[in-house]
Coordinates of C-alpha atoms and ligand atoms in Angstrom, one line a residue:
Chain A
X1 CA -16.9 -17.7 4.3
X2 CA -20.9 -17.7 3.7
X3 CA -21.9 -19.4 0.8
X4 CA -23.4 -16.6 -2.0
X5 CA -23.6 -16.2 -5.7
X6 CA -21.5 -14.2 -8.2
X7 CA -22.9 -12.7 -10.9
X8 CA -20.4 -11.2 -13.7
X9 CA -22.4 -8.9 -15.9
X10 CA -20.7 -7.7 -19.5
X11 CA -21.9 -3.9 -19.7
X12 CA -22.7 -1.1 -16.9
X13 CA -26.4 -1.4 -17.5
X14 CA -26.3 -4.8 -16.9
X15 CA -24.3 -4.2 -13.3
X16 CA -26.6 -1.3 -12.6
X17 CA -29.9 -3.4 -13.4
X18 CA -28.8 -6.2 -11.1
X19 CA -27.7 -3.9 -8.4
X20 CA -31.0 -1.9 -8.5
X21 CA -32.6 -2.8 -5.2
X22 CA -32.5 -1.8 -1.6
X23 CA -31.1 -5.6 -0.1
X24 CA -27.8 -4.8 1.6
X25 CA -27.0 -8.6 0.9
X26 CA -26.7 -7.6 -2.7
X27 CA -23.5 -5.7 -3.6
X28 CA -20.8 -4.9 -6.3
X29 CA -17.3 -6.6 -5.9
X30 CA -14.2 -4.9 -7.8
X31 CA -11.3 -6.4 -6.5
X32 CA -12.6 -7.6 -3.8
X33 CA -9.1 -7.3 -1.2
X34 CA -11.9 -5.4 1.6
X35 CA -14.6 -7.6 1.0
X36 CA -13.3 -10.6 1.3
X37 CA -11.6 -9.5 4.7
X38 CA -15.1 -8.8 5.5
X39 CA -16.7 -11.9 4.7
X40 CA -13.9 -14.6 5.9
X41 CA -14.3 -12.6 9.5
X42 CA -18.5 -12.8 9.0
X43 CA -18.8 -9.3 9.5
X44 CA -20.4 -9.5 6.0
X45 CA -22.6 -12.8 4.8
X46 CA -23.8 -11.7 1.3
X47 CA -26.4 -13.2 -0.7
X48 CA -25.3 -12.3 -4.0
X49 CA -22.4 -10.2 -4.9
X50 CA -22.1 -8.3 -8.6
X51 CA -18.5 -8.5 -10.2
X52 CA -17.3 -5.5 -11.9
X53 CA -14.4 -7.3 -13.6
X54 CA -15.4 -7.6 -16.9
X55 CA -16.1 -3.8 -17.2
X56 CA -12.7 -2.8 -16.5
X57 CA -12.2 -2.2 -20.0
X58 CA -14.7 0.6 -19.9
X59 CA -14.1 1.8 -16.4
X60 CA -10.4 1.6 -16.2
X61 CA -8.8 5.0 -17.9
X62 CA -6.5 7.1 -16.5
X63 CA -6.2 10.8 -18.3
X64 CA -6.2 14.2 -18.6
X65 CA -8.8 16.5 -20.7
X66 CA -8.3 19.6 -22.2
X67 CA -9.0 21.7 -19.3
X68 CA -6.8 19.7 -16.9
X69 CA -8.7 17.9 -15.1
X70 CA -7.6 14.6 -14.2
X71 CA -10.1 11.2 -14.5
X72 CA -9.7 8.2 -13.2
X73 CA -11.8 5.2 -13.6
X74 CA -13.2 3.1 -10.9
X75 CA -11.9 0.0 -11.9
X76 CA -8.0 1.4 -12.0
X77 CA -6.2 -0.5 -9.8
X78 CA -4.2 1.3 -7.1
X79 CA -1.0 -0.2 -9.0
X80 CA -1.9 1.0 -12.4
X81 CA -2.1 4.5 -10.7
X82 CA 0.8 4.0 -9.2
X83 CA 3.1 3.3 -12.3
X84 CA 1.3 5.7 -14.4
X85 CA 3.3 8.4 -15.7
X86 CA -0.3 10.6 -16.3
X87 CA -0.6 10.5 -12.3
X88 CA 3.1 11.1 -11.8
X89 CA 3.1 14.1 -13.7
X90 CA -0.4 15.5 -12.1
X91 CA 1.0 14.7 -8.5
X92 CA 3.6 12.9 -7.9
X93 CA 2.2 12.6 -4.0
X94 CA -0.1 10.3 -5.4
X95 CA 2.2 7.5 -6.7
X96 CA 4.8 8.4 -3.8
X97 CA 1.3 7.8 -1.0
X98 CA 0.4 4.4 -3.4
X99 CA 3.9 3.0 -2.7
X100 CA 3.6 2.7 1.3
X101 CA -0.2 1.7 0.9
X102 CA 0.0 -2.2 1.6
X103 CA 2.0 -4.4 -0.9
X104 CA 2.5 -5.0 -4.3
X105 CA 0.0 -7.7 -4.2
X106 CA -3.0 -6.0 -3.0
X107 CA -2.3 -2.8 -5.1
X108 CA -2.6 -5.5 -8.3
X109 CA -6.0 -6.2 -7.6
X110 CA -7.4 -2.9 -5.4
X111 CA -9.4 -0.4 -7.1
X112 CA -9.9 2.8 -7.2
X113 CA -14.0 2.5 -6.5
X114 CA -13.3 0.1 -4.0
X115 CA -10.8 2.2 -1.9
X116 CA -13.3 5.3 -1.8
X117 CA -16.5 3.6 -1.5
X118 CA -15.9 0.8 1.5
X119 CA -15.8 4.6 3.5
X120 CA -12.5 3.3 5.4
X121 CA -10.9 6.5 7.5
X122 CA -7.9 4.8 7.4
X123 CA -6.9 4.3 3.2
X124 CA -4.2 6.1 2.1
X125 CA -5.6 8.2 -1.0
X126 CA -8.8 9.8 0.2
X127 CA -7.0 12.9 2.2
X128 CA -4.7 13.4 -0.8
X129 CA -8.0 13.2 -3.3
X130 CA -9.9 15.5 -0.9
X131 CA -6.8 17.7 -0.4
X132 CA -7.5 18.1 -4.4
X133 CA -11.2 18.4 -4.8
X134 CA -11.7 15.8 -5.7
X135 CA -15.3 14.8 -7.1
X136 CA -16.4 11.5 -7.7
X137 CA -19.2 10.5 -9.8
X138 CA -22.2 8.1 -8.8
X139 CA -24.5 6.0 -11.7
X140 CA -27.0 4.1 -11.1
X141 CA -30.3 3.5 -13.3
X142 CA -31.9 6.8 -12.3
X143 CA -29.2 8.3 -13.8
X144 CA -25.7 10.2 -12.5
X145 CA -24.8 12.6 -9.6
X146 CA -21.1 14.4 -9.0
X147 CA -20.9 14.6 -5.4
X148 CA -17.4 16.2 -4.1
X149 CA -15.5 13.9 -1.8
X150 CA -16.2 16.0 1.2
X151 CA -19.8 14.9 0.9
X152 CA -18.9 11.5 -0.4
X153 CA -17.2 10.7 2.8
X154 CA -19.8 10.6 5.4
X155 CA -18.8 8.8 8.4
X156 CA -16.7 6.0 9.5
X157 CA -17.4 3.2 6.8
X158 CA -20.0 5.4 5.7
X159 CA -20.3 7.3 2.2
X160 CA -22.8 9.1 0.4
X161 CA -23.5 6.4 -2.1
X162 CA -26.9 5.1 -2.3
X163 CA -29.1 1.3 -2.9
X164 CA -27.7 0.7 -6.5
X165 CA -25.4 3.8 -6.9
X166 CA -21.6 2.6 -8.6
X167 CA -18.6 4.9 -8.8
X168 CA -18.0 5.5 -12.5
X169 CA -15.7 8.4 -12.6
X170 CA -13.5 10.8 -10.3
X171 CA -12.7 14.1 -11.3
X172 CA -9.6 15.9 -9.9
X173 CA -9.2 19.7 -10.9
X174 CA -6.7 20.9 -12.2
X175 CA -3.7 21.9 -9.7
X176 CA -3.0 25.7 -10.2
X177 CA 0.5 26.3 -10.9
X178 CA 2.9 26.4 -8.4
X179 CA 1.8 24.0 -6.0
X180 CA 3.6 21.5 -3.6
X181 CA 2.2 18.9 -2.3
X182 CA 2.9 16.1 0.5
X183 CA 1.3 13.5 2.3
X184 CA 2.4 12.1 5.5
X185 CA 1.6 8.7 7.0
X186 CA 2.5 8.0 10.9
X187 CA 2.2 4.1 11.2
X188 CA 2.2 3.1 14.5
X189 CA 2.8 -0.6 14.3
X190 CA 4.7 -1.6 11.6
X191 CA 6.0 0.3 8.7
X192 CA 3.7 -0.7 5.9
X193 CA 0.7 -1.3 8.3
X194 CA -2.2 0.9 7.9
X195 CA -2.3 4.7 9.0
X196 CA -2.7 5.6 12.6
X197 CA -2.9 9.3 10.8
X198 CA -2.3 10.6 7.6
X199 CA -1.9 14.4 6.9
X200 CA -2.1 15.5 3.1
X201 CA -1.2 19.0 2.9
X202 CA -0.8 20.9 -0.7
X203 CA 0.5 24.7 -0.4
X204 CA 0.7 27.4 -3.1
X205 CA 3.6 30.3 -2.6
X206 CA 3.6 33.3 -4.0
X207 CA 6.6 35.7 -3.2
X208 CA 7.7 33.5 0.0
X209 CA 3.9 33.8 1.0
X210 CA 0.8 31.4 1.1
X211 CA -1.4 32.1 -1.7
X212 CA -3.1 28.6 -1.2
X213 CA -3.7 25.6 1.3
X214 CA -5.3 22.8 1.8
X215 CA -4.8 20.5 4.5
X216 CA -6.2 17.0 5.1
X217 CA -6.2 14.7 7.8
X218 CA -7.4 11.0 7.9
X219 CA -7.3 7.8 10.1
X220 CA -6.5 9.2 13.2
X221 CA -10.3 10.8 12.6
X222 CA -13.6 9.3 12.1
X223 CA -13.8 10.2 8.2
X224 CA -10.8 12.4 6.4
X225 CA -11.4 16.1 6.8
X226 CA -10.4 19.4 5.5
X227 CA -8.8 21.4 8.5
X228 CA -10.3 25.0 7.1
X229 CA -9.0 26.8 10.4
X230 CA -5.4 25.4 9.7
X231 CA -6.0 26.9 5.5
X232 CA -7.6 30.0 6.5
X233 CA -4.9 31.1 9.1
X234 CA -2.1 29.9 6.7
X235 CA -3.1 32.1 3.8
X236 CA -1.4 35.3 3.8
X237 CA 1.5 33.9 5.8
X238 CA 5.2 33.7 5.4
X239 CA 6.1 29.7 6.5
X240 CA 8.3 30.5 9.3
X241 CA 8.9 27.9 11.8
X242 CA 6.3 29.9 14.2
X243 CA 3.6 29.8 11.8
X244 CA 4.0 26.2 10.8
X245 CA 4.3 25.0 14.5
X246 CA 0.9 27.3 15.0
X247 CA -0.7 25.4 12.0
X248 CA -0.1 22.5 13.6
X249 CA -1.3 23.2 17.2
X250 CA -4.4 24.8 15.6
X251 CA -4.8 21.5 13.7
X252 CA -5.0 19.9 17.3
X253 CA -8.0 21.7 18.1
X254 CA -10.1 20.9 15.4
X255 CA -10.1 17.3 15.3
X256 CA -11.9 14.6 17.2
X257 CA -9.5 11.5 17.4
X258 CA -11.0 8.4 18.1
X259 CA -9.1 5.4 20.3
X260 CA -8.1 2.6 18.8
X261 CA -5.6 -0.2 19.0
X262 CA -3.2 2.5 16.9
X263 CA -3.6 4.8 20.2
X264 CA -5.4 7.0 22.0
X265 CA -7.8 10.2 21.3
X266 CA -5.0 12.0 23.0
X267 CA -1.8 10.4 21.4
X268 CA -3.3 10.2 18.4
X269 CA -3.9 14.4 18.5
X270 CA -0.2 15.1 19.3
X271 CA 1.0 13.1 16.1
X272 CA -1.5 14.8 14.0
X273 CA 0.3 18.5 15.4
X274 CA 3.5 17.0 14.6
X275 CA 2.2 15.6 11.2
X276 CA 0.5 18.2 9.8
X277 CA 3.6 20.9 11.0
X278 CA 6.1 18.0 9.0
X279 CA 4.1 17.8 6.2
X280 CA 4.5 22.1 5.9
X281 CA 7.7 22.1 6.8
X282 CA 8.4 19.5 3.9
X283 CA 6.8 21.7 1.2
X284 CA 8.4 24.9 2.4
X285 CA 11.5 23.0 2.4
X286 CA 11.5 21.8 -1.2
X287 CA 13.4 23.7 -3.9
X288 CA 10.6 25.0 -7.0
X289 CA 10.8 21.9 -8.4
X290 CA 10.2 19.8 -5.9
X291 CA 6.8 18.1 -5.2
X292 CA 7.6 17.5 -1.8
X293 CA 7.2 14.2 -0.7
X294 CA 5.4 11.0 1.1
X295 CA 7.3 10.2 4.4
X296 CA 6.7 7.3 7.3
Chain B
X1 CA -26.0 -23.4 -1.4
X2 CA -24.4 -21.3 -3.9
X3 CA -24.1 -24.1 -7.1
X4 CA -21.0 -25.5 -8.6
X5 CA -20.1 -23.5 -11.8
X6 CA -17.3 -24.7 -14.4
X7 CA -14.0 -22.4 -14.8
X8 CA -12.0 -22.7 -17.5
X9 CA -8.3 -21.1 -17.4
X10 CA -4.5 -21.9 -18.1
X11 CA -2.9 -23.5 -15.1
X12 CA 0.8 -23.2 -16.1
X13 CA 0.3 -23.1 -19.5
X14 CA -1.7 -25.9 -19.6
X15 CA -5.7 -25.4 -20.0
X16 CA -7.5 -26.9 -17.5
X17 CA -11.4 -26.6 -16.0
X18 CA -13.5 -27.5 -12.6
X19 CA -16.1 -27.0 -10.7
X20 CA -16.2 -24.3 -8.2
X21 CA -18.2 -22.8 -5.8
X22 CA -18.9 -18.9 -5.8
X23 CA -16.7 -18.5 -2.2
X24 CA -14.0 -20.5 -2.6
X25 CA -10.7 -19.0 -2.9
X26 CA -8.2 -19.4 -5.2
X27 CA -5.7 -21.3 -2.9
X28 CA -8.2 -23.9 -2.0
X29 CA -9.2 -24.2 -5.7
X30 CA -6.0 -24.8 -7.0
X31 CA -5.0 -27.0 -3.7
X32 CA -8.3 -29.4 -4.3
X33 CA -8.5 -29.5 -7.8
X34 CA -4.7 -29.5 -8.8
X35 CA -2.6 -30.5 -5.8
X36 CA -0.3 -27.1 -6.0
X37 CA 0.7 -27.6 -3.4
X38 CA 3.0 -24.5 -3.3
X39 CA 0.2 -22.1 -2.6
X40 CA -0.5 -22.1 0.9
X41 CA -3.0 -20.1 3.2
X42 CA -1.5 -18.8 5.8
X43 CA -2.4 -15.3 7.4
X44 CA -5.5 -15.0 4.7
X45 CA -5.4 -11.5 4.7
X46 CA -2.6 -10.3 1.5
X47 CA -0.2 -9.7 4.7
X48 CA 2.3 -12.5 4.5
X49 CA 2.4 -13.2 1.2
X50 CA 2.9 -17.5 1.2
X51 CA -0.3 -17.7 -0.9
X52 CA 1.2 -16.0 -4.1
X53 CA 0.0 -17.0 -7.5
X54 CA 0.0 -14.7 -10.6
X55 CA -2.8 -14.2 -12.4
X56 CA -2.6 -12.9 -16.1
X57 CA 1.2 -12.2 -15.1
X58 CA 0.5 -10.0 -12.3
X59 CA 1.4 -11.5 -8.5
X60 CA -1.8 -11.7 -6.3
X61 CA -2.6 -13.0 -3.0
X62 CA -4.8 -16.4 -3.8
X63 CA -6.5 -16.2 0.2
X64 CA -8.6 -12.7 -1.0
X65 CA -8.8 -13.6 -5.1
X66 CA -12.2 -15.8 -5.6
X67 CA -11.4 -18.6 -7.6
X68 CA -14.6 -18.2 -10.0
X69 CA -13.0 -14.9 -11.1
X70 CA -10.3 -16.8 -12.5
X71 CA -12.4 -18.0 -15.6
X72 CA -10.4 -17.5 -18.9
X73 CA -7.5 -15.8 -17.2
X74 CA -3.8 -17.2 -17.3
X75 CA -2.7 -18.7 -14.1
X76 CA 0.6 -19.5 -12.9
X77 CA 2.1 -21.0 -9.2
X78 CA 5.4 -21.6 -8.4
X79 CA 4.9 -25.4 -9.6
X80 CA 5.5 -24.0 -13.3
X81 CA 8.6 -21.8 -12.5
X82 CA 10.5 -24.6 -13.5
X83 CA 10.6 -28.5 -13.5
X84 CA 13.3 -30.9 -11.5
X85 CA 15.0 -31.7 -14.2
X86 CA 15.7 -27.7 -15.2
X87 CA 14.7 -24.9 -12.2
X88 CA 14.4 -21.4 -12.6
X89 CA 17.4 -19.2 -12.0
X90 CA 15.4 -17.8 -9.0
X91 CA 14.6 -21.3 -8.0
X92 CA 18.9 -22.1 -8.2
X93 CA 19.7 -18.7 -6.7
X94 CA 17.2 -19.5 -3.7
X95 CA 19.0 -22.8 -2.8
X96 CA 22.5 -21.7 -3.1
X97 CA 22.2 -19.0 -1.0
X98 CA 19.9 -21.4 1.1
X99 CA 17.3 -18.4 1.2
X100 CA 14.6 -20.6 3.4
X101 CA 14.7 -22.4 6.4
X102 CA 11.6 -24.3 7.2
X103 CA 10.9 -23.0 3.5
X104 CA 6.9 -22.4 4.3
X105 CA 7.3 -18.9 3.0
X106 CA 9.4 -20.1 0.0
X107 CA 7.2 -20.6 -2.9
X108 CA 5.6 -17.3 -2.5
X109 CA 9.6 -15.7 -1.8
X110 CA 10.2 -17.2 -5.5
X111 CA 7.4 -16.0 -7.0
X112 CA 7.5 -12.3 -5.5
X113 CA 11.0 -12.5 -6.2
X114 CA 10.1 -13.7 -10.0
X115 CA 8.2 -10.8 -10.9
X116 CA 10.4 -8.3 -9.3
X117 CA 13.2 -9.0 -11.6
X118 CA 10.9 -9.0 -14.4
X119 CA 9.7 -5.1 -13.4
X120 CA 13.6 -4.4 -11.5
X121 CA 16.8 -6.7 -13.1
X122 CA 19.4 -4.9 -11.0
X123 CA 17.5 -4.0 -7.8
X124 CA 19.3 -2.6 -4.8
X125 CA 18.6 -4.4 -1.2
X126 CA 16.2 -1.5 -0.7
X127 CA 14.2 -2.2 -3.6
X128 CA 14.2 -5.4 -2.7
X129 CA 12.7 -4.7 0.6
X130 CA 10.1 -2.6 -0.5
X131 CA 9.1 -5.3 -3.2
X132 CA 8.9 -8.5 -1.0
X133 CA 7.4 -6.2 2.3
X134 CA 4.3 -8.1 1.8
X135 CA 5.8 -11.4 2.1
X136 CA 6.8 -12.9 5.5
X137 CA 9.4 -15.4 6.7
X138 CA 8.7 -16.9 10.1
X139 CA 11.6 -18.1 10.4
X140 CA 13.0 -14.7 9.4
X141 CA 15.9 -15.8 6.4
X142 CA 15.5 -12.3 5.2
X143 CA 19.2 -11.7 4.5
X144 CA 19.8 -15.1 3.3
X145 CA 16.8 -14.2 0.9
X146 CA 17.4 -11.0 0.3
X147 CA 21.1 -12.4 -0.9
X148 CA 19.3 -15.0 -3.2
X149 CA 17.3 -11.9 -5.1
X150 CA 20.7 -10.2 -5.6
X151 CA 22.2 -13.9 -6.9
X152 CA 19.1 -14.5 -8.9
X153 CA 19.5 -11.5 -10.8
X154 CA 23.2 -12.1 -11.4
X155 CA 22.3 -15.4 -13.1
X156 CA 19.4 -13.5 -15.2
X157 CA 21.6 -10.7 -16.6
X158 CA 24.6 -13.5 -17.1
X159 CA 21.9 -15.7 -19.1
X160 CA 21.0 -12.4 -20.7
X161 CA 23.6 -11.7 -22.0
X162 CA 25.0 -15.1 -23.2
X163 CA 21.0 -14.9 -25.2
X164 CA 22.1 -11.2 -26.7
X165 CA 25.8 -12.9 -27.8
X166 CA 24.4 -16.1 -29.0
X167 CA 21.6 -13.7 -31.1
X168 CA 24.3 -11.3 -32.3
X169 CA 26.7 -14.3 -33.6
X170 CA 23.9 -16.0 -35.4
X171 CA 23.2 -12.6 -37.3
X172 CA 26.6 -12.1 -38.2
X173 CA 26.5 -15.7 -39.3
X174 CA 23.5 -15.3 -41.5
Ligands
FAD1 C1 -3.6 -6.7 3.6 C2 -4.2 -5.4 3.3 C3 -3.6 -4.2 3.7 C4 -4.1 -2.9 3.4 N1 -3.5 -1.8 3.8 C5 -3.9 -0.6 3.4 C6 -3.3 0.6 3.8 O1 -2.3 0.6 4.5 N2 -3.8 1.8 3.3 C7 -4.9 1.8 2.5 O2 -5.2 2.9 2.1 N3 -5.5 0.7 2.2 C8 -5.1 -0.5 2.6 N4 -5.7 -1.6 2.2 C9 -7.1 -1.5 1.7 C10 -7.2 -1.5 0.2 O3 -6.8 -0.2 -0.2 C11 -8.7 -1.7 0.0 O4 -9.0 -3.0 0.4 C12 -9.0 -1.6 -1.5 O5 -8.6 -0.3 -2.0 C13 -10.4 -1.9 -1.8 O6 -10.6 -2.0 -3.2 P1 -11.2 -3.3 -3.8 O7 -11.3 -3.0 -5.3 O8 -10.5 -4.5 -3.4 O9 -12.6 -3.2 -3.1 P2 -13.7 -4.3 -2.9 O10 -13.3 -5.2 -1.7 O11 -14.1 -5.0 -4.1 O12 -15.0 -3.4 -2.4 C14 -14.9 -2.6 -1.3 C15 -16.3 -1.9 -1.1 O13 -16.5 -1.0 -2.1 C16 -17.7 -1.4 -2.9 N5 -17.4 -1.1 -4.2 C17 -16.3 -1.5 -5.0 N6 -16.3 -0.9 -6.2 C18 -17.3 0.0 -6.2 C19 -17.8 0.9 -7.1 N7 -17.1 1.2 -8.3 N8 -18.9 1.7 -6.8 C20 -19.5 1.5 -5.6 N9 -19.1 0.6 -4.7 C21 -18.0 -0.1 -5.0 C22 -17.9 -2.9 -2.5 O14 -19.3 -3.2 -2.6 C23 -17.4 -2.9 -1.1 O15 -18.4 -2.5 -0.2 C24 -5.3 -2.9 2.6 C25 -5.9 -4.1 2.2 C26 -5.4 -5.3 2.5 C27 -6.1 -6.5 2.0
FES2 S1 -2.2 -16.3 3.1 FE1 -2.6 -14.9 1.5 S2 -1.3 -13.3 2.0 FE2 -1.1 -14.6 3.7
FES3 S1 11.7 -20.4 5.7 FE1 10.4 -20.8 7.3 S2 8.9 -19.3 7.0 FE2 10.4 -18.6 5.7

């Protein structure tokens, strides 16, 4: 690894005043699991990287206001979100997807901020989050912008954020009553590798019929997406079998895999069908209570 | 060249300083500048788990952890799980059920294994699984392992409980 320097400021100001300038060898470091990957393979030499750690007390809460919303802080770990019964009790497809992400290890130091903003297609939360609306909100010294996650998400490894923007908050609505949600991973190589597609799906029925849908897909795409074809058709319908498998083949035709070692454009568009049918079939299949589930 | 800085933490209970660069990891830190020896690079990625220190209590992989961010934080290796004289009950469990072959993977097996009985006492082998998926064997002991954990956590609940009788006979004697 490159030689840089660390700098671990006390306060957001401070972070945001050292991080205000346009040199893409300066940038912040939460826990640091993706950019150290980068740097020990040299496809990132920094000059000087800015430690959020000592803000974690400020930028770590997990709750839920008045109105329902649920805010998390940046600096959350993906294992405090995991174990915490606040999440649990928002979605439970959250700490279900957190549990296959990885291992134990890496969810102790990962955070929150750094999951969304390193822009990877391939993480594990960002369909769910962008299933649910997410927003996520971006400070720097100018000030603060909420930007939904749609918009966040602009590209592979790219985001919205800008020279000197940090995460500082994201915002999930709250989920109107009555919805089930899943998220299905397909690994391709081993069990608790990364993604080779992910499908978030959350459905609202009303009377045996779709009120509500919203279907994600990730990792087998360039950046997760909304499938709005797949939500529009589905609203209205009863989820037979025929409409489910439809969902799924529509799904097909709105995506634009892209070839990796996980497979190819083509493979990868036949498990997405198949995942984003499974995921319906899951939530159509659970009783009221159910919340669905996260399967491999 | 990035300069030296002085950490200061607790290295098994013990405070302790030195003089770090910003980029060097935690393994080689604690490898250089206190010969513990039980944390090992291996992959250097957080896949395979042989690098395993805990940091205020919580297990993390030492390859992707910077050891400058380690100032004023409690830090444990396997090297304080126990001493010669006295090992851990996961250390005991781990050689009676002879949970290791070449025993590379070992020290990080005992610590994962460590903290998984402090979250889990009574896991099943599924839990147990799930826990320690991050951690690798090479030369693939799983089930001789996977027994140890289960023996391990026999030996905690038994020393558990001889604690709760020991505490309820000297309140009934005072
Ligand atoms: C072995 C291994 C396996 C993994 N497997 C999976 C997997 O299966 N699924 C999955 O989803 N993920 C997986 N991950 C990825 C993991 O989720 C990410 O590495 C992690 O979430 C990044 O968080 P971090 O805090 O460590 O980020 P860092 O490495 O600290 O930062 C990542 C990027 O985000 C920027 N950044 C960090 N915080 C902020 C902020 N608040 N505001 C603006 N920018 C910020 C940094 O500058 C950097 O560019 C894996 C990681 C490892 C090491
Ligand atoms: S060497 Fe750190 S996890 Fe493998
Ligand atoms: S005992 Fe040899 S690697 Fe596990």
């Amino acid at each position: 690894m490159n030689a840089f320097d660390l700098i671990q400021p006390d306060t957001l100001e401070e972070a945001l005043s050292l991080l205000n300038t346009d040199d893409p060898l300066v940038r912040p470091l939460a826990g640091g699991t993706a950019l150290m990957l980068m740097m020990k393979s040299k496809l990132y030499a920094p000059e000087r990287l800015v430690s959020l750690q000592r803000l974690k007390p400020s930028l770590d809460k997990v709750k839920v206001d008045e109105a329902g919303r649920l805010h998390l802080g940046p600096l959350a770990t993906l294992r405090e979100l995991e174990l915490s019964p606040v999440v649990a009790q928002f979605s439970p497809v959250i700490p279900k997807a957190l549990r296959t992400l990885s291992n134990v290890r890496v969810r102790n130091v990962a955070t929150l901020g750094g999951h969304l903003a390193h822009g990877d297609p391939h993480m594990d939360l960002p369909p769910i989050l962008l299933a649910l609306d997410a927003q996520v909100r971006v400070s720097s010294e100018a000030g603060h912008r909420d930007i939904p996650l749609s918009e966040f998400l602009t590209g592979y490894y790219s985001t919205a954020l800008a020279p000197g923007e940090l995460i500082t908050e994201v915002v999930v609505p709250p989920l109107p009553q009555g919805t089930r949600g899943t998220y299905v991973k397909f690994t391709a190589l081993s069990a608790d590798d990364w993604p080779m597609a992910g499908v978030a799906a959350f459905v609202r029925l009303e009377d045996g019929q779709i009120s509500d849908a919203r279907v994600a897909v990730s990792a087998a795409t360039e950046r997760p997406v909304r499938l709005h074809e797949v939500e529009s058709f589905l609203r209205g319908q009863r989820p037979t079998d025929e409409v489910l498998h439809h969902a799924g083949e529509l799904a097909g035709t709105q995506i634009h895999p892209l070839a990796d070692i996980r497979g190819s454009s083509g493979y990868k568009r036949e498990i997405v069908k198949v995942c984003v049918r499974r995921s319906l079939q899951q939530i159509a299949q659970t009783d009221h209570n159910g919340d669905g589930g996260v399967t491999q | 060249m990035a300069e030296y800085r002085t950490i200061r933490f607790r290295l098994n209970g013990r405070p302790v300083e030195l003089a770090v660069q910003p980029h060097e990891n935690l393994v080689e830190a604690l490898r250089r500048g206190f010969q513990m020896y039980s944390v090992r690079e291996s992959c250097g990625q957080g896949l395979c788990g042989c690098c395993t220190v805990y940091v205020n209590g919580k297990a993390v992989s030492g390859c992707l952890y910077l050891a400058a961010l380690v100032d004023g934080c409690d830090v444990q290796t396997a090297e304080g799980l126990g001493t010669l004289q006295q090992l851990s009950p996961v250390q005991e469990a781990f050689i009676e059920c002879e949970g290791f072959q070449c025993g590379f993977c070992t020290p990080g097996m005992i610590m994962m294994a460590t903290q998984l009985l402090q979250e889990n006492p009574n896991p099943t082998d599924e839990e147990i699984k799930h826990y320690m998926s991050g951690n690798l064997c090479r030369c693939a002991a799983y089930p001789e392992i996977i027994a140890a954990v289960h023996r391990a956590a026999e030996k905690l609940r038994a020393s558990k409980e001889t604690d709760a009788k020991a505490d309820q006979a000297a309140t009934v004697a005072g």
